[in-house]
mmCIF file of C-alpha atoms in Angstrom:
data_model
loop_
_atom_site.group_PDB
_atom_site.id
_atom_site.type_symbol
_atom_site.label_atom_id
_atom_site.label_comp_id
_atom_site.label_asym_id
_atom_site.label_seq_id
_atom_site.Cartn_x
_atom_site.Cartn_y
_atom_site.Cartn_z
ATOM 1 C CA UNK A 29 -7.679 14.192 -23.402
ATOM 2 C CA UNK A 30 -5.687 12.068 -20.967
ATOM 3 C CA UNK A 31 -2.825 13.622 -19.001
ATOM 4 C CA UNK A 32 0.630 12.123 -19.675
ATOM 5 C CA UNK A 33 1.854 9.875 -16.851
ATOM 6 C CA UNK A 34 4.881 11.009 -14.884
ATOM 7 C CA UNK A 35 8.094 8.955 -15.026
ATOM 8 C CA UNK A 36 9.283 7.807 -11.603
ATOM 9 C CA UNK A 37 13.032 7.644 -10.820
ATOM 10 C CA UNK A 38 14.902 4.737 -12.373
ATOM 11 C CA UNK A 39 16.238 3.366 -9.040
ATOM 12 C CA UNK A 40 12.696 3.076 -7.730
ATOM 13 C CA UNK A 41 11.488 1.491 -10.968
ATOM 14 C CA UNK A 42 14.312 -1.052 -10.738
ATOM 15 C CA UNK A 43 13.383 -1.963 -7.161
ATOM 16 C CA UNK A 44 9.716 -2.350 -8.057
ATOM 17 C CA UNK A 45 10.587 -4.397 -11.125
ATOM 18 C CA UNK A 46 12.788 -6.682 -9.038
ATOM 19 C CA UNK A 47 10.047 -7.194 -6.443
ATOM 20 C CA UNK A 48 7.494 -7.980 -9.154
ATOM 21 C CA UNK A 49 9.877 -10.527 -10.670
ATOM 22 C CA UNK A 50 10.987 -12.039 -7.341
ATOM 23 C CA UNK A 51 7.435 -12.716 -6.190
ATOM 24 C CA UNK A 52 5.675 -13.256 -9.527
ATOM 25 C CA UNK A 53 3.278 -10.417 -8.833
ATOM 26 C CA UNK A 54 1.988 -9.519 -12.302
ATOM 27 C CA UNK A 55 0.998 -12.101 -14.896
ATOM 28 C CA UNK A 56 -0.215 -11.780 -18.495
ATOM 29 C CA UNK A 57 -3.788 -10.447 -18.771
ATOM 30 C CA UNK A 58 -4.024 -9.597 -15.057
ATOM 31 C CA UNK A 59 -6.527 -6.913 -14.117
ATOM 32 C CA UNK A 60 -5.034 -4.843 -11.290
ATOM 33 C CA UNK A 61 -7.031 -2.704 -8.869
ATOM 34 C CA UNK A 62 -4.848 -0.229 -6.960
ATOM 35 C CA UNK A 63 -6.012 0.760 -3.475
ATOM 36 C CA UNK A 64 -5.558 4.533 -3.776
ATOM 37 C CA UNK A 65 -5.753 6.376 -0.464
ATOM 38 C CA UNK A 66 -4.444 9.603 -1.953
ATOM 39 C CA UNK A 67 -1.294 9.467 0.154
ATOM 40 C CA UNK A 68 2.206 9.811 -1.254
ATOM 41 C CA UNK A 69 2.783 6.054 -1.398
ATOM 42 C CA UNK A 70 -0.307 5.017 -3.345
ATOM 43 C CA UNK A 71 -0.057 8.004 -5.724
ATOM 44 C CA UNK A 72 3.577 7.153 -6.396
ATOM 45 C CA UNK A 73 2.654 3.523 -7.033
ATOM 46 C CA UNK A 74 -0.071 4.657 -9.430
ATOM 47 C CA UNK A 75 2.545 6.332 -11.633
ATOM 48 C CA UNK A 76 4.949 3.418 -11.276
ATOM 49 C CA UNK A 77 2.276 1.025 -12.539
ATOM 50 C CA UNK A 78 1.291 3.359 -15.371
ATOM 51 C CA UNK A 79 4.936 3.497 -16.448
ATOM 52 C CA UNK A 80 5.327 -0.280 -16.248
ATOM 53 C CA UNK A 81 2.110 -0.832 -18.169
ATOM 54 C CA UNK A 82 3.474 1.267 -21.038
ATOM 55 C CA UNK A 83 6.899 -0.428 -21.068
ATOM 56 C CA UNK A 84 6.458 -4.003 -19.861
ATOM 57 C CA UNK A 85 6.097 -6.918 -22.304
ATOM 58 C CA UNK A 86 3.617 -8.381 -19.806
ATOM 59 C CA UNK A 87 0.253 -6.880 -20.702
ATOM 60 C CA UNK A 88 -2.062 -5.999 -17.824
ATOM 61 C CA UNK A 89 -4.971 -3.671 -17.113
ATOM 62 C CA UNK A 90 -5.105 -1.126 -14.308
ATOM 63 C CA UNK A 91 -7.814 0.598 -12.301
ATOM 64 C CA UNK A 92 -7.870 2.439 -8.977
ATOM 65 C CA UNK A 93 -10.273 2.573 -6.038
ATOM 66 C CA UNK A 94 -10.561 4.895 -3.057
ATOM 67 C CA UNK A 95 -12.439 4.063 0.124
ATOM 68 C CA UNK A 96 -13.537 7.220 1.945
ATOM 69 C CA UNK A 97 -13.938 6.233 5.640
ATOM 70 C CA UNK A 98 -15.822 9.470 6.377
ATOM 71 C CA UNK A 99 -13.192 10.896 8.711
ATOM 72 C CA UNK A 100 -13.299 14.620 9.407
ATOM 73 C CA UNK A 101 -10.441 16.228 7.502
ATOM 74 C CA UNK A 102 -10.153 13.557 4.806
ATOM 75 C CA UNK A 103 -10.985 15.059 1.413
ATOM 76 C CA UNK A 104 -10.119 12.876 -1.603
ATOM 77 C CA UNK A 105 -12.215 14.950 -4.017
ATOM 78 C CA UNK A 106 -9.140 15.924 -6.062
ATOM 79 C CA UNK A 107 -8.672 12.272 -7.041
ATOM 80 C CA UNK A 108 -12.042 12.146 -8.792
ATOM 81 C CA UNK A 109 -10.687 14.241 -11.649
ATOM 82 C CA UNK A 110 -6.998 13.413 -11.391
ATOM 83 C CA UNK A 111 -7.211 9.636 -11.812
ATOM 84 C CA UNK A 112 -9.629 9.442 -14.777
ATOM 85 C CA UNK A 113 -7.481 12.077 -16.524
ATOM 86 C CA UNK A 114 -4.666 9.511 -16.498
ATOM 87 C CA UNK A 115 -6.837 7.202 -18.586
ATOM 88 C CA UNK A 116 -7.757 4.514 -16.070
ATOM 89 C CA UNK A 117 -11.073 3.544 -14.439
ATOM 90 C CA UNK A 118 -11.656 5.016 -10.987
ATOM 91 C CA UNK A 119 -13.973 3.691 -8.280
ATOM 92 C CA UNK A 120 -14.901 5.787 -5.242
ATOM 93 C CA UNK A 121 -16.804 4.463 -2.198
ATOM 94 C CA UNK A 122 -17.924 6.269 0.942
ATOM 95 C CA UNK A 123 -18.318 4.073 4.014
ATOM 96 C CA UNK A 124 -18.964 5.153 7.623
ATOM 97 C CA UNK A 125 -15.986 3.176 8.923
ATOM 98 C CA UNK A 126 -15.139 5.531 11.787
ATOM 99 C CA UNK A 127 -18.679 5.637 13.131
ATOM 100 C CA UNK A 128 -18.882 1.855 12.893
ATOM 101 C CA UNK A 129 -15.501 1.437 14.611
ATOM 102 C CA UNK A 130 -16.523 3.563 17.562
ATOM 103 C CA UNK A 131 -19.609 1.383 18.046
ATOM 104 C CA UNK A 132 -18.194 -2.091 17.459
ATOM 105 C CA UNK A 133 -14.381 -2.087 17.779
ATOM 106 C CA UNK A 134 -13.138 -4.406 20.536
ATOM 107 C CA UNK A 135 -9.569 -5.396 21.349
ATOM 108 C CA UNK A 136 -7.999 -3.926 18.234
ATOM 109 C CA UNK A 137 -6.238 -0.739 17.212
ATOM 110 C CA UNK A 138 -8.251 1.688 15.136
ATOM 111 C CA UNK A 139 -5.764 1.430 12.265
ATOM 112 C CA UNK A 140 -6.018 -2.376 12.178
ATOM 113 C CA UNK A 141 -9.810 -2.231 12.300
ATOM 114 C CA UNK A 142 -9.978 0.400 9.549
ATOM 115 C CA UNK A 143 -7.531 -1.554 7.367
ATOM 116 C CA UNK A 144 -9.642 -4.721 7.623
ATOM 117 C CA UNK A 145 -12.827 -2.859 6.794
ATOM 118 C CA UNK A 146 -11.289 -1.087 3.808
ATOM 119 C CA UNK A 147 -9.766 -4.334 2.568
ATOM 120 C CA UNK A 148 -13.181 -5.988 2.585
ATOM 121 C CA UNK A 149 -14.687 -3.103 0.623
ATOM 122 C CA UNK A 150 -11.871 -3.250 -1.914
ATOM 123 C CA UNK A 151 -12.379 -6.997 -2.334
ATOM 124 C CA UNK A 152 -16.038 -6.336 -3.111
ATOM 125 C CA UNK A 153 -15.137 -3.715 -5.730
ATOM 126 C CA UNK A 154 -12.569 -6.021 -7.326
ATOM 127 C CA UNK A 155 -15.094 -8.832 -7.610
ATOM 128 C CA UNK A 156 -17.845 -6.593 -8.937
ATOM 129 C CA UNK A 157 -15.589 -4.992 -11.559
ATOM 130 C CA UNK A 158 -13.803 -8.227 -12.524
ATOM 131 C CA UNK A 159 -10.314 -7.414 -11.232
ATOM 132 C CA UNK A 160 -8.259 -10.407 -10.121
ATOM 133 C CA UNK A 161 -5.389 -8.601 -8.322
ATOM 134 C CA UNK A 162 -5.578 -6.025 -5.519
ATOM 135 C CA UNK A 163 -2.501 -3.767 -5.317
ATOM 136 C CA UNK A 164 -1.455 -2.268 -1.973
ATOM 137 C CA UNK A 165 1.149 0.461 -1.489
ATOM 138 C CA UNK A 166 2.977 -0.574 1.692
ATOM 139 C CA UNK A 167 6.730 -0.088 1.399
ATOM 140 C CA UNK A 168 9.843 -1.460 3.130
ATOM 141 C CA UNK A 169 9.458 0.885 6.103
ATOM 142 C CA UNK A 170 5.923 -0.436 6.683
ATOM 143 C CA UNK A 171 7.158 -4.027 6.593
ATOM 144 C CA UNK A 172 9.942 -3.264 9.072
ATOM 145 C CA UNK A 173 7.505 -1.601 11.478
ATOM 146 C CA UNK A 174 5.140 -4.586 11.261
ATOM 147 C CA UNK A 175 8.051 -6.956 11.864
ATOM 148 C CA UNK A 176 9.010 -5.197 15.112
ATOM 149 C CA UNK A 177 5.412 -4.881 16.294
ATOM 150 C CA UNK A 178 4.834 -8.590 15.766
ATOM 151 C CA UNK A 179 8.044 -9.586 17.584
ATOM 152 C CA UNK A 180 7.664 -7.144 20.463
ATOM 153 C CA UNK A 181 3.947 -7.494 21.099
ATOM 154 C CA UNK A 182 2.844 -10.756 19.502
ATOM 155 C CA UNK A 183 5.828 -12.967 20.238
ATOM 156 C CA UNK A 184 5.975 -14.001 16.578
ATOM 157 C CA UNK A 185 8.235 -13.356 13.623
ATOM 158 C CA UNK A 186 5.841 -12.010 11.014
ATOM 159 C CA UNK A 187 5.418 -9.144 8.619
ATOM 160 C CA UNK A 188 3.291 -8.193 5.626
ATOM 161 C CA UNK A 189 3.408 -10.553 2.667
ATOM 162 C CA UNK A 190 4.690 -9.430 -0.713
ATOM 163 C CA UNK A 191 2.160 -11.572 -2.620
ATOM 164 C CA UNK A 192 -0.622 -13.812 -1.359
ATOM 165 C CA UNK A 193 -4.158 -14.999 -2.007
ATOM 166 C CA UNK A 194 -7.031 -13.733 0.104
ATOM 167 C CA UNK A 195 -8.852 -16.112 2.434
ATOM 168 C CA UNK A 196 -11.553 -16.824 -0.164
ATOM 169 C CA UNK A 197 -8.853 -17.706 -2.699
ATOM 170 C CA UNK A 198 -10.397 -15.713 -5.529
ATOM 171 C CA UNK A 199 -8.107 -12.659 -5.457
ATOM 172 C CA UNK A 200 -4.363 -12.147 -5.312
ATOM 173 C CA UNK A 201 -2.917 -9.298 -3.251
ATOM 174 C CA UNK A 202 0.435 -7.751 -4.174
ATOM 175 C CA UNK A 203 2.732 -5.100 -2.700
ATOM 176 C CA UNK A 204 5.127 -3.897 -5.437
ATOM 177 C CA UNK A 205 6.830 -1.343 -3.139
ATOM 178 C CA UNK A 206 8.247 -3.890 -0.669
ATOM 179 C CA UNK A 207 11.842 -3.017 -1.686
ATOM 180 C CA UNK A 208 11.204 0.746 -1.789
ATOM 181 C CA UNK A 209 11.883 3.141 1.089
ATOM 182 C CA UNK A 210 9.274 5.631 2.265
ATOM 183 C CA UNK A 211 11.654 8.516 1.649
ATOM 184 C CA UNK A 212 11.733 7.551 -2.042
ATOM 185 C CA UNK A 213 7.966 7.836 -2.439
ATOM 186 C CA UNK A 214 7.962 11.076 -0.445
ATOM 187 C CA UNK A 215 10.680 12.562 -2.661
ATOM 188 C CA UNK A 216 8.922 11.609 -5.896
ATOM 189 C CA UNK A 217 5.544 12.876 -4.689
ATOM 190 C CA UNK A 218 7.101 16.196 -3.737
ATOM 191 C CA UNK A 219 9.137 16.682 -6.915
ATOM 192 C CA UNK A 220 6.284 15.603 -9.182
ATOM 193 C CA UNK A 221 3.795 17.788 -7.291
ATOM 194 C CA UNK A 222 1.376 14.888 -6.930
ATOM 195 C CA UNK A 223 -2.059 15.841 -5.546
ATOM 196 C CA UNK A 224 -1.404 14.199 -2.181
ATOM 197 C CA UNK A 225 -4.455 14.202 0.074
ATOM 198 C CA UNK A 226 -3.402 16.077 3.196
ATOM 199 C CA UNK A 227 -3.675 13.900 6.328
ATOM 200 C CA UNK A 228 -5.049 11.018 4.296
ATOM 201 C CA UNK A 229 -5.949 9.332 7.586
ATOM 202 C CA UNK A 230 -6.459 12.150 10.124
ATOM 203 C CA UNK A 231 -7.804 9.717 12.737
ATOM 204 C CA UNK A 232 -4.344 8.157 12.993
ATOM 205 C CA UNK A 233 -3.024 11.453 14.308
ATOM 206 C CA UNK A 234 -5.765 11.672 16.945
ATOM 207 C CA UNK A 235 -5.629 8.053 18.097
ATOM 208 C CA UNK A 236 -2.321 6.752 19.513
ATOM 209 C CA UNK A 237 -0.748 3.981 17.424
ATOM 210 C CA UNK A 238 2.099 1.584 18.053
ATOM 211 C CA UNK A 239 3.204 1.975 14.460
ATOM 212 C CA UNK A 240 4.189 5.621 14.990
ATOM 213 C CA UNK A 241 6.372 4.569 17.922
ATOM 214 C CA UNK A 242 8.218 1.939 15.884
ATOM 215 C CA UNK A 243 8.638 4.301 12.944
ATOM 216 C CA UNK A 244 10.435 6.706 15.283
ATOM 217 C CA UNK A 245 12.474 3.869 16.810
ATOM 218 C CA UNK A 246 13.654 2.677 13.388
ATOM 219 C CA UNK A 247 14.529 6.239 12.433
ATOM 220 C CA UNK A 248 16.764 6.588 15.476
ATOM 221 C CA UNK A 249 18.436 3.233 14.878
ATOM 222 C CA UNK A 250 19.114 4.017 11.224
ATOM 223 C CA UNK A 251 21.139 7.036 12.325
ATOM 224 C CA UNK A 252 23.474 4.576 14.059
ATOM 225 C CA UNK A 253 23.411 1.892 11.369
ATOM 226 C CA UNK A 254 23.069 2.968 7.736
ATOM 227 C CA UNK A 255 22.642 -0.695 6.719
ATOM 228 C CA UNK A 256 19.679 -1.199 9.027
ATOM 229 C CA UNK A 257 16.991 -1.577 6.381
ATOM 230 C CA UNK A 258 18.986 -3.841 4.031
ATOM 231 C CA UNK A 259 19.663 -6.039 7.068
ATOM 232 C CA UNK A 260 16.002 -6.052 8.044
ATOM 233 C CA UNK A 261 14.987 -6.915 4.486
ATOM 234 C CA UNK A 262 17.336 -9.909 4.538
ATOM 235 C CA UNK A 263 15.816 -11.036 7.840
ATOM 236 C CA UNK A 264 12.255 -10.570 6.593
ATOM 237 C CA UNK A 265 12.542 -12.197 3.177
ATOM 238 C CA UNK A 266 11.506 -15.695 4.381
ATOM 239 C CA UNK A 267 8.529 -14.151 6.194
ATOM 240 C CA UNK A 268 7.431 -12.234 3.101
ATOM 241 C CA UNK A 269 7.099 -15.446 1.125
ATOM 242 C CA UNK A 270 5.531 -17.762 3.700
ATOM 243 C CA UNK A 271 1.920 -18.831 3.452
ATOM 244 C CA UNK A 272 -0.254 -15.961 4.554
ATOM 245 C CA UNK A 273 -1.632 -15.724 8.076
ATOM 246 C CA UNK A 274 -3.468 -12.809 9.667
ATOM 247 C CA UNK A 275 -1.652 -9.595 8.790
ATOM 248 C CA UNK A 276 -0.103 -7.210 11.296
#
């Protein structure tokens, strides 16, 4: 017997619905594959999509996939029972990403390298299982951090795209949480007692990342300017809709 899906807060559902409409993310008969890390953001998005699937006039199918990068401390085993109990297909892949990174990574942050590797694996799963849309769980805070990193270190005005096609052109990639704050997903995950995978990327805590620095910087600036993130969203909107280039 399938477990009943949890209902996310209405404000978050409205923001996700607006993002889906603004960027034409979900179309009739789409088959969506959610990249499920087990963190608060992807688990929250799982329940958002389950809710939308039950309420939306646009019919779509949903599955989830987890890439286990074989990092000490990462244990997604709870997802193997939790996700199928919600009544959707679940795909689990173990890949020695960390070991491979240590041998071959050159001129890139570990997080960027790991993200590219996982994305490639998810593309392969989507193709094999006949999904046409890959769903990622980055939120507004992630986009703002990428925006600053690109400006400060790359000399370019760029951020993550809300909706784009992959380089091969055979899959669409969407980010329904682009209008949602991280604190919203954290609050829902906590109140709903979601089975969040503790330290869902432990390597990020052992390897220094620029992203952590800019997260802290934005947190300090928001204390001084409560309209910081709405302002950043306005500034980033044209960048979220431009033709895709390499992601930050």
